[in-house]
Amino acid sequence: MTTAADDAVPRLRVVTRELPPMEDVLAYTTPYDPLFWSRRGESLAAFGDLLTLRFPGSRIGDVSIADRWRAIAAAAEIDDPVGLPGSGLVAFGSFVFDPRSERESVLRVPGMIVGRHSGRAWVTRLAFDDTPDEPEPELPPRSPFGPHWAASFGPGRLTAGGYQDAVQKAIDLISARELDKVVIARDIAGTIPAGSDLRRLVRSLLEGYPDCWIFAVDGLIGASPETLVTVSRGTVTARVLAGTTARGGDADTDAAAALALTESAKDQEEHRFAVQSVLASLRPHTSALAAAEQPFTLKLPNVWHLATDVEGELSAHASSLDLVSVLHPTAAVAGTPTDRAMDVIRELEPFDRGRYAGAVGWIGASGDGEWAIALRCAQVDRAAPTSPTAPITAYAGAGIIADSDPESELLETRVKFRPIIEALA
């Protein structure tokens, strides 16, 4: 294992071999510290800590995780006849929202990865190049799932009443023209039984939210509907979500909720800020960048979102991590203008967001990768040696503009907490 302080570039040997098709790979990661990524059945499950880069704060923009990864990939010996997204050399990443965070950003290279994509499956073994030669990689044994468990939650550092007060202060600042938009989040805190099989939480999210990015990296587990950026063979795509309403209880009220969202001037304005933020960040690094003029409504099990897809072509030899560094934080999770919004978040949120609303995903040797914004998620921390429980914290936020209403924004956070709360029940 290495850290960001290590100067030497490790030399890795990576071997990927195709397997017979399989439906599920979750059992091939560990119960206590799962490394997992999935969307619509295309998944990566990993175990073992071969190489871990930890950086204070986000630090994705200076001599950075992106540059460090480029050097590691260039020095690696890779045998990958499969050639699918996620085969060969892969690292899983999770980065903090605020560079002033007390948590670390992390990029982890595991010892073994089992993946599936486009109906095909493979196993990848990763080792240092001075490791004695090993036989061809084979599918490791599945790890049986532990017993079911549940979490208990209570108020966090920002109570429901405190959240409404913070939203009103944000509205006052916007009315005073100090900024156009700011995203204010709140937290809920709880515990889970020590030694819980965290794959149970991952499984519940997989079953309930198959169209979302399901992730587990360094104790951060969630189901995000929002793509930060993907890069595949030079094509860049992103999906912007901003503007939210709860689903209706029946077909008629649900259709009415979707229509009201499309007609909401407040939500359209919030969405426009978010799209403009992404386009402005991507333009210097892409060509033929395009986005629809009007958002569409994205239906999830618990909410409707206004959504816009963005697509372009890389204009230079940038990696997906380079794009993460210029995109984060977007207006969808911070605000506009970004610097002032970050200051307001620090003033009004009495907690460290950690990796909530940061980037989470994976990167391959070529720089291709898939990155989501870490939303609808919870951070599970290790239990103290003698404690029967481990701490868990979940987060949810709402975009605040001039005509926001504190009570309505509180209700929006309750809706956004639902995926993780129900999965933990």
Coordinates of C-alpha atoms in Angstrom, one line a residue:
M1 CA 0.0 0.0 0.0
T2 CA 1.2 3.6 -0.7
T3 CA -0.1 7.1 0.0
A4 CA 0.0 10.5 -1.7
A5 CA 3.3 11.2 0.1
D6 CA 5.1 8.4 -1.7
D7 CA 7.2 9.8 -4.6
A8 CA 8.2 6.5 -6.3
V9 CA 5.8 5.3 -9.1
P10 CA 4.8 1.7 -8.3
R11 CA 5.0 -0.7 -11.1
L12 CA 2.0 -3.0 -11.4
R13 CA 1.3 -6.1 -13.3
V14 CA -2.3 -6.6 -14.4
V15 CA -3.9 -9.7 -16.0
T16 CA -7.5 -9.9 -17.2
R17 CA -9.2 -13.1 -18.4
E18 CA -12.7 -13.6 -19.7
L19 CA -15.2 -15.8 -17.7
P20 CA -18.5 -17.4 -18.6
P21 CA -21.4 -14.9 -18.4
M22 CA -22.8 -14.3 -14.9
E23 CA -25.7 -12.3 -13.5
D24 CA -24.3 -11.0 -10.2
V25 CA -20.9 -10.0 -9.0
L26 CA -21.6 -8.4 -5.6
A27 CA -20.6 -11.5 -3.6
Y28 CA -17.1 -11.1 -4.9
T29 CA -16.4 -8.1 -2.8
T30 CA -15.8 -8.0 1.0
P31 CA -18.6 -7.7 3.6
Y32 CA -16.9 -5.2 5.8
D33 CA -15.3 -2.8 3.2
P34 CA -17.0 -3.4 -0.2
L35 CA -15.5 -1.9 -3.4
F36 CA -18.4 -1.9 -5.8
W37 CA -19.8 0.0 -8.8
S38 CA -22.9 -0.8 -10.8
R39 CA -25.6 0.6 -13.1
R40 CA -28.2 -1.4 -15.0
G41 CA -26.5 -4.7 -14.3
E42 CA -23.0 -3.6 -15.5
S43 CA -20.9 -4.0 -12.5
L44 CA -17.4 -4.1 -10.9
A45 CA -16.8 -5.9 -7.6
A46 CA -13.3 -5.8 -6.0
F47 CA -11.4 -6.9 -3.0
G48 CA -7.9 -6.5 -1.6
D49 CA -6.0 -3.3 -1.1
L50 CA -3.0 -3.4 -3.4
L51 CA -2.4 0.3 -3.7
T52 CA -4.2 3.2 -2.0
L53 CA -3.6 6.9 -2.7
R54 CA -5.0 9.2 0.0
F55 CA -4.9 12.9 -0.4
P56 CA -6.0 15.6 2.1
G57 CA -8.9 17.5 0.8
S58 CA -9.9 17.1 -2.8
R59 CA -6.6 18.1 -4.4
I60 CA -7.7 16.8 -7.8
G61 CA -6.5 19.9 -9.6
D62 CA -2.8 20.4 -8.7
V63 CA 0.0 17.8 -8.8
S64 CA -2.8 15.6 -8.3
I65 CA -4.5 12.3 -8.2
A66 CA -5.0 12.6 -12.0
D67 CA -1.2 13.1 -12.6
R68 CA -0.3 10.4 -10.1
W69 CA -2.7 8.0 -11.9
R70 CA -1.3 8.8 -15.3
A71 CA 2.2 7.9 -14.1
I72 CA 1.0 4.6 -12.5
A73 CA -0.9 3.6 -15.6
A74 CA 2.1 4.4 -17.9
A75 CA 4.4 2.2 -15.8
A76 CA 2.0 -0.7 -15.5
E77 CA 2.3 -4.0 -17.5
I78 CA -1.3 -4.8 -18.6
D79 CA -2.5 -8.0 -20.3
D80 CA -6.2 -7.4 -21.1
P81 CA -7.6 -9.2 -24.1
V82 CA -11.2 -8.4 -22.9
G83 CA -11.0 -4.7 -23.6
L84 CA -14.3 -3.7 -22.1
P85 CA -15.1 -0.7 -19.8
G86 CA -13.8 -1.7 -16.4
S87 CA -11.4 -4.5 -17.5
G88 CA -7.7 -4.2 -17.1
L89 CA -6.1 -1.7 -14.7
V90 CA -8.9 0.0 -12.6
A91 CA -8.9 2.2 -9.5
F92 CA -12.0 3.2 -7.5
G93 CA -12.2 6.8 -6.3
S94 CA -14.1 8.8 -3.8
F95 CA -13.3 12.5 -3.3
V96 CA -14.4 15.1 -0.7
F97 CA -16.9 17.8 -1.5
D98 CA -14.8 20.7 0.0
P99 CA -11.0 20.9 -0.2
R100 CA -11.0 22.1 3.4
S101 CA -12.7 18.8 4.5
E102 CA -11.0 16.9 7.4
R103 CA -11.6 13.7 5.5
E104 CA -9.3 12.4 2.8
S105 CA -9.9 11.8 -0.9
V106 CA -9.0 8.3 -1.9
L107 CA -8.1 6.3 -5.0
R108 CA -7.9 2.6 -4.4
V109 CA -6.4 -0.2 -6.6
P110 CA -7.6 -3.6 -5.4
G111 CA -5.9 -6.9 -5.7
M112 CA -8.8 -8.6 -7.7
I113 CA -11.7 -7.3 -9.7
V114 CA -14.7 -9.3 -11.0
G115 CA -16.7 -7.4 -13.7
R116 CA -19.5 -7.8 -16.1
H117 CA -20.5 -5.6 -19.1
S118 CA -22.6 -6.2 -22.2
G119 CA -23.4 -9.7 -21.2
R120 CA -19.7 -10.6 -20.8
A121 CA -17.7 -11.3 -17.6
W122 CA -14.1 -11.3 -16.5
V123 CA -11.7 -11.5 -13.6
T124 CA -8.6 -9.2 -13.2
R125 CA -5.7 -9.9 -10.9
L126 CA -3.5 -7.0 -10.0
A127 CA -0.1 -7.2 -8.3
F128 CA 3.3 -5.4 -8.0
D129 CA 5.7 -6.4 -10.8
D130 CA 8.2 -7.9 -8.3
T131 CA 5.5 -10.4 -7.1
P132 CA 6.4 -14.0 -8.2
D133 CA 4.6 -15.2 -11.3
E134 CA 1.2 -16.6 -10.5
P135 CA -1.1 -18.9 -12.4
E136 CA -3.7 -17.5 -14.7
P137 CA -6.3 -15.5 -12.7
E138 CA -9.4 -17.5 -11.8
L139 CA -12.8 -16.6 -10.3
P140 CA -12.3 -16.4 -6.6
P141 CA -14.8 -18.0 -4.2
R142 CA -18.0 -16.0 -3.4
S143 CA -18.2 -14.6 0.1
P144 CA -21.5 -15.7 1.7
F145 CA -23.8 -12.8 2.8
G146 CA -24.1 -12.1 6.5
P147 CA -27.4 -11.8 8.4
H148 CA -29.8 -8.9 7.7
W149 CA -29.4 -5.9 9.9
A150 CA -31.0 -2.4 10.4
A151 CA -29.8 1.1 11.3
S152 CA -31.1 3.5 13.9
F153 CA -31.2 7.2 12.9
G154 CA -31.8 10.4 14.8
P155 CA -31.2 14.1 14.1
G156 CA -27.7 15.2 13.0
R157 CA -25.9 18.4 13.5
L158 CA -28.5 20.4 11.6
T159 CA -32.0 19.6 12.9
A160 CA -35.2 20.1 10.8
G161 CA -35.8 23.5 12.4
G162 CA -32.2 24.5 12.1
Y163 CA -32.3 23.6 8.4
Q164 CA -35.3 25.9 7.7
D165 CA -33.4 28.7 9.5
A166 CA -30.3 28.0 7.3
V167 CA -32.5 28.1 4.2
Q168 CA -34.0 31.4 5.1
K169 CA -30.6 32.9 5.7
A170 CA -29.5 31.6 2.3
I171 CA -32.6 33.2 0.7
D172 CA -31.8 36.5 2.4
L173 CA -28.3 36.4 1.0
I174 CA -29.7 35.7 -2.5
S175 CA -32.2 38.5 -2.2
A176 CA -29.3 40.8 -1.3
R177 CA -27.6 39.7 -4.6
E178 CA -24.6 38.1 -2.9
L179 CA -25.2 35.0 -5.0
D180 CA -27.7 33.4 -7.4
K181 CA -28.1 29.9 -5.9
V182 CA -26.7 27.8 -3.1
V183 CA -27.3 24.2 -2.1
I184 CA -27.9 23.7 1.6
A185 CA -27.7 20.2 2.9
R186 CA -28.6 18.6 6.3
D187 CA -27.4 15.4 8.0
I188 CA -28.9 12.6 10.0
A189 CA -26.7 10.4 12.2
G190 CA -27.1 6.9 13.5
T191 CA -25.5 3.6 14.2
I192 CA -25.4 0.1 12.7
P193 CA -24.4 -3.2 14.4
A194 CA -20.6 -3.5 14.4
G195 CA -19.5 -6.1 11.8
S196 CA -22.5 -5.7 9.6
D197 CA -22.3 -7.1 6.1
L198 CA -22.4 -3.8 4.2
R199 CA -23.3 -5.6 1.0
R200 CA -26.8 -5.9 2.4
L201 CA -27.2 -2.1 2.0
V202 CA -25.7 -2.3 -1.5
R203 CA -28.1 -5.1 -2.5
S204 CA -31.1 -3.2 -1.3
L205 CA -30.1 -0.1 -3.4
L206 CA -29.4 -2.3 -6.4
E207 CA -32.9 -3.8 -6.2
G208 CA -34.6 -0.5 -5.6
Y209 CA -32.7 1.9 -7.9
P210 CA -31.2 -0.1 -10.8
D211 CA -31.1 3.0 -13.1
C212 CA -28.9 4.8 -10.6
W213 CA -25.1 4.5 -10.0
I214 CA -24.8 2.1 -7.1
F215 CA -21.5 2.6 -5.4
A216 CA -19.5 1.5 -2.3
V217 CA -16.0 3.0 -1.9
D218 CA -14.2 3.4 1.4
G219 CA -17.3 3.2 3.5
L220 CA -19.4 5.6 1.3
I221 CA -22.4 3.7 0.0
G222 CA -25.3 5.1 -2.1
A223 CA -27.4 5.2 -5.2
S224 CA -26.8 8.4 -7.2
P225 CA -29.0 9.5 -10.1
E226 CA -26.5 12.1 -11.2
T227 CA -23.6 11.4 -13.6
L228 CA -20.8 13.8 -13.1
V229 CA -18.9 12.7 -16.2
T230 CA -18.1 9.6 -18.2
V231 CA -15.3 9.2 -20.7
S232 CA -15.3 6.4 -23.2
R233 CA -12.9 6.3 -26.2
G234 CA -12.8 10.1 -26.5
T235 CA -16.6 10.7 -26.0
V236 CA -17.6 12.7 -22.9
T237 CA -21.1 12.5 -21.4
A238 CA -22.7 14.1 -18.4
R239 CA -26.2 14.2 -16.9
V240 CA -27.3 17.3 -15.0
L241 CA -30.0 17.0 -12.4
A242 CA -31.5 20.0 -10.6
G243 CA -35.1 20.6 -9.8
T244 CA -37.0 18.0 -7.8
T245 CA -40.5 17.0 -6.8
A246 CA -41.9 14.0 -5.0
R247 CA -43.7 11.3 -7.0
G248 CA -47.5 11.2 -6.7
G249 CA -49.4 8.5 -5.0
D250 CA -51.3 7.4 -8.1
A251 CA -51.0 7.7 -11.9
D252 CA -53.0 11.0 -12.0
T253 CA -51.2 12.8 -9.2
D254 CA -47.9 11.5 -10.4
A255 CA -48.5 12.9 -13.9
A256 CA -49.6 16.2 -12.3
A257 CA -46.4 16.3 -10.2
A258 CA -44.2 15.8 -13.3
L259 CA -46.1 18.5 -15.2
A260 CA -45.9 20.9 -12.3
L261 CA -42.1 20.4 -12.2
T262 CA -41.7 21.2 -15.9
E263 CA -43.8 24.4 -15.4
S264 CA -42.1 25.5 -12.2
A265 CA -40.1 28.7 -12.9
K266 CA -38.2 28.2 -9.7
D267 CA -37.0 24.7 -10.7
Q268 CA -36.3 25.7 -14.3
E269 CA -34.1 28.5 -13.0
E270 CA -32.3 26.2 -10.6
H271 CA -31.8 23.7 -13.4
R272 CA -30.5 26.4 -15.8
F273 CA -27.8 27.4 -13.4
A274 CA -26.6 23.8 -13.1
V275 CA -26.5 23.2 -16.8
Q276 CA -24.6 26.4 -17.5
S277 CA -22.1 25.4 -14.8
V278 CA -21.3 22.1 -16.4
L279 CA -21.1 23.5 -20.0
A280 CA -18.7 26.3 -18.9
S281 CA -16.4 23.8 -17.2
L282 CA -16.3 21.3 -20.1
R283 CA -16.0 23.7 -23.0
P284 CA -12.2 24.3 -22.6
H285 CA -11.6 20.5 -22.7
T286 CA -14.0 19.4 -25.4
S287 CA -15.2 20.0 -28.9
A288 CA -18.7 19.8 -30.4
L289 CA -20.2 20.1 -26.9
A290 CA -24.0 19.9 -27.0
A291 CA -26.9 20.0 -24.6
A292 CA -30.7 20.0 -25.2
E293 CA -32.3 23.4 -24.9
Q294 CA -35.0 22.1 -22.5
P295 CA -34.7 19.6 -19.8
F296 CA -36.6 16.3 -19.6
T297 CA -38.3 14.8 -16.6
L298 CA -36.4 11.8 -15.1
K299 CA -38.5 9.4 -13.2
L300 CA -37.0 7.6 -10.2
P301 CA -38.9 5.5 -7.6
N302 CA -39.3 8.3 -5.2
V303 CA -38.9 11.6 -7.1
W304 CA -39.1 13.4 -10.5
H305 CA -36.0 15.4 -11.5
L306 CA -35.4 17.9 -14.3
A307 CA -32.6 16.4 -16.3
T308 CA -30.3 17.4 -19.2
D309 CA -27.8 15.2 -21.0
V310 CA -24.6 16.8 -22.2
E311 CA -22.2 15.2 -24.8
G312 CA -19.0 16.2 -26.4
E313 CA -15.6 15.0 -27.6
L314 CA -12.3 15.4 -25.7
S315 CA -10.2 18.0 -27.4
A316 CA -6.9 17.0 -25.7
H317 CA -5.3 14.0 -24.0
A318 CA -7.3 14.6 -20.8
S319 CA -8.6 11.8 -18.5
S320 CA -11.9 11.4 -16.8
L321 CA -10.1 12.5 -13.6
D322 CA -9.0 15.8 -15.3
L323 CA -12.6 16.5 -16.1
V324 CA -13.7 15.7 -12.6
S325 CA -11.3 18.3 -11.4
V326 CA -12.8 21.0 -13.6
L327 CA -16.4 20.0 -13.1
H328 CA -16.5 19.7 -9.3
P329 CA -18.3 21.3 -7.6
T330 CA -21.1 21.9 -10.0
A331 CA -24.0 24.3 -9.4
A332 CA -26.2 21.3 -8.8
V333 CA -24.4 20.6 -5.5
A334 CA -22.8 23.9 -4.6
G335 CA -24.3 26.9 -6.2
T336 CA -23.6 30.0 -8.4
P337 CA -21.2 31.7 -8.3
T338 CA -19.2 28.7 -7.0
D339 CA -16.7 30.4 -4.6
R340 CA -19.4 32.5 -2.8
A341 CA -21.7 29.5 -2.7
M342 CA -18.9 27.4 -1.0
D343 CA -18.4 30.2 1.6
V344 CA -22.1 30.2 2.3
I345 CA -22.2 26.5 2.7
R346 CA -19.4 26.6 5.2
E347 CA -21.2 29.4 7.1
L348 CA -24.6 27.7 7.2
E349 CA -23.9 24.0 7.5
P350 CA -22.5 23.1 10.9
F351 CA -20.9 19.9 9.7
D352 CA -18.2 18.6 7.3
R353 CA -19.9 17.1 4.2
G354 CA -17.0 14.7 3.8
R355 CA -17.4 12.9 0.5
Y356 CA -21.1 13.6 0.2
A357 CA -21.7 15.5 -3.0
G358 CA -18.1 14.8 -4.1
A359 CA -17.1 12.6 -7.0
V360 CA -17.3 8.8 -6.8
G361 CA -16.5 6.3 -9.5
W362 CA -13.6 4.5 -11.3
I363 CA -10.9 5.2 -13.8
G364 CA -9.0 2.8 -16.1
A365 CA -5.5 2.9 -17.5
S366 CA -6.5 4.9 -20.6
G367 CA -8.1 7.6 -18.5
D368 CA -11.6 6.4 -19.4
G369 CA -14.0 6.1 -16.5
E370 CA -17.4 6.7 -15.0
W371 CA -17.9 9.3 -12.2
A372 CA -21.1 10.2 -10.4
I373 CA -21.9 12.8 -7.8
A374 CA -22.1 11.1 -4.4
L375 CA -25.8 11.7 -3.6
R376 CA -28.5 9.5 -1.8
C377 CA -25.7 8.1 0.2
A378 CA -24.4 7.4 3.7
Q379 CA -20.9 7.2 5.2
V380 CA -20.2 4.2 7.4
D381 CA -17.2 4.6 9.7
R382 CA -15.4 1.8 11.5
A383 CA -16.6 0.9 14.9
A384 CA -14.3 1.5 17.9
P385 CA -12.6 -1.7 19.0
T386 CA -14.9 -2.4 22.0
S387 CA -18.1 -0.8 20.6
P388 CA -21.1 -2.9 19.6
T389 CA -22.1 -0.3 16.9
A390 CA -20.5 1.6 14.1
P391 CA -21.4 5.2 13.2
I392 CA -23.3 6.1 10.0
T393 CA -24.2 9.5 8.6
A394 CA -26.5 10.3 5.7
Y395 CA -26.9 13.6 3.9
A396 CA -29.5 15.3 1.6
G397 CA -29.7 18.8 0.2
A398 CA -31.8 21.2 -1.8
G399 CA -31.0 24.0 -4.2
I400 CA -32.0 27.4 -2.9
I401 CA -32.8 30.4 -5.1
A402 CA -34.6 33.7 -4.4
D403 CA -38.2 32.3 -4.4
S404 CA -37.4 29.2 -2.4
D405 CA -39.6 28.3 0.6
P406 CA -37.9 26.8 3.7
E407 CA -40.6 24.3 4.5
S408 CA -40.7 23.1 0.9
E409 CA -37.0 22.7 0.8
L410 CA -37.1 20.7 4.1
L411 CA -39.7 18.4 2.5
E412 CA -37.4 17.9 -0.5
T413 CA -34.6 16.7 1.7
R414 CA -37.0 14.2 3.4
V415 CA -37.8 12.8 -0.1
K416 CA -34.1 12.6 -0.9
F417 CA -33.3 10.8 2.3
R418 CA -35.9 8.1 1.5
P419 CA -33.7 5.8 -0.7
I420 CA -31.0 5.4 1.9
I421 CA -33.4 5.3 4.9
E422 CA -35.6 2.6 3.3
A423 CA -32.5 0.6 2.3
L424 CA -31.3 0.7 5.9
A425 CA -34.6 -0.2 7.5

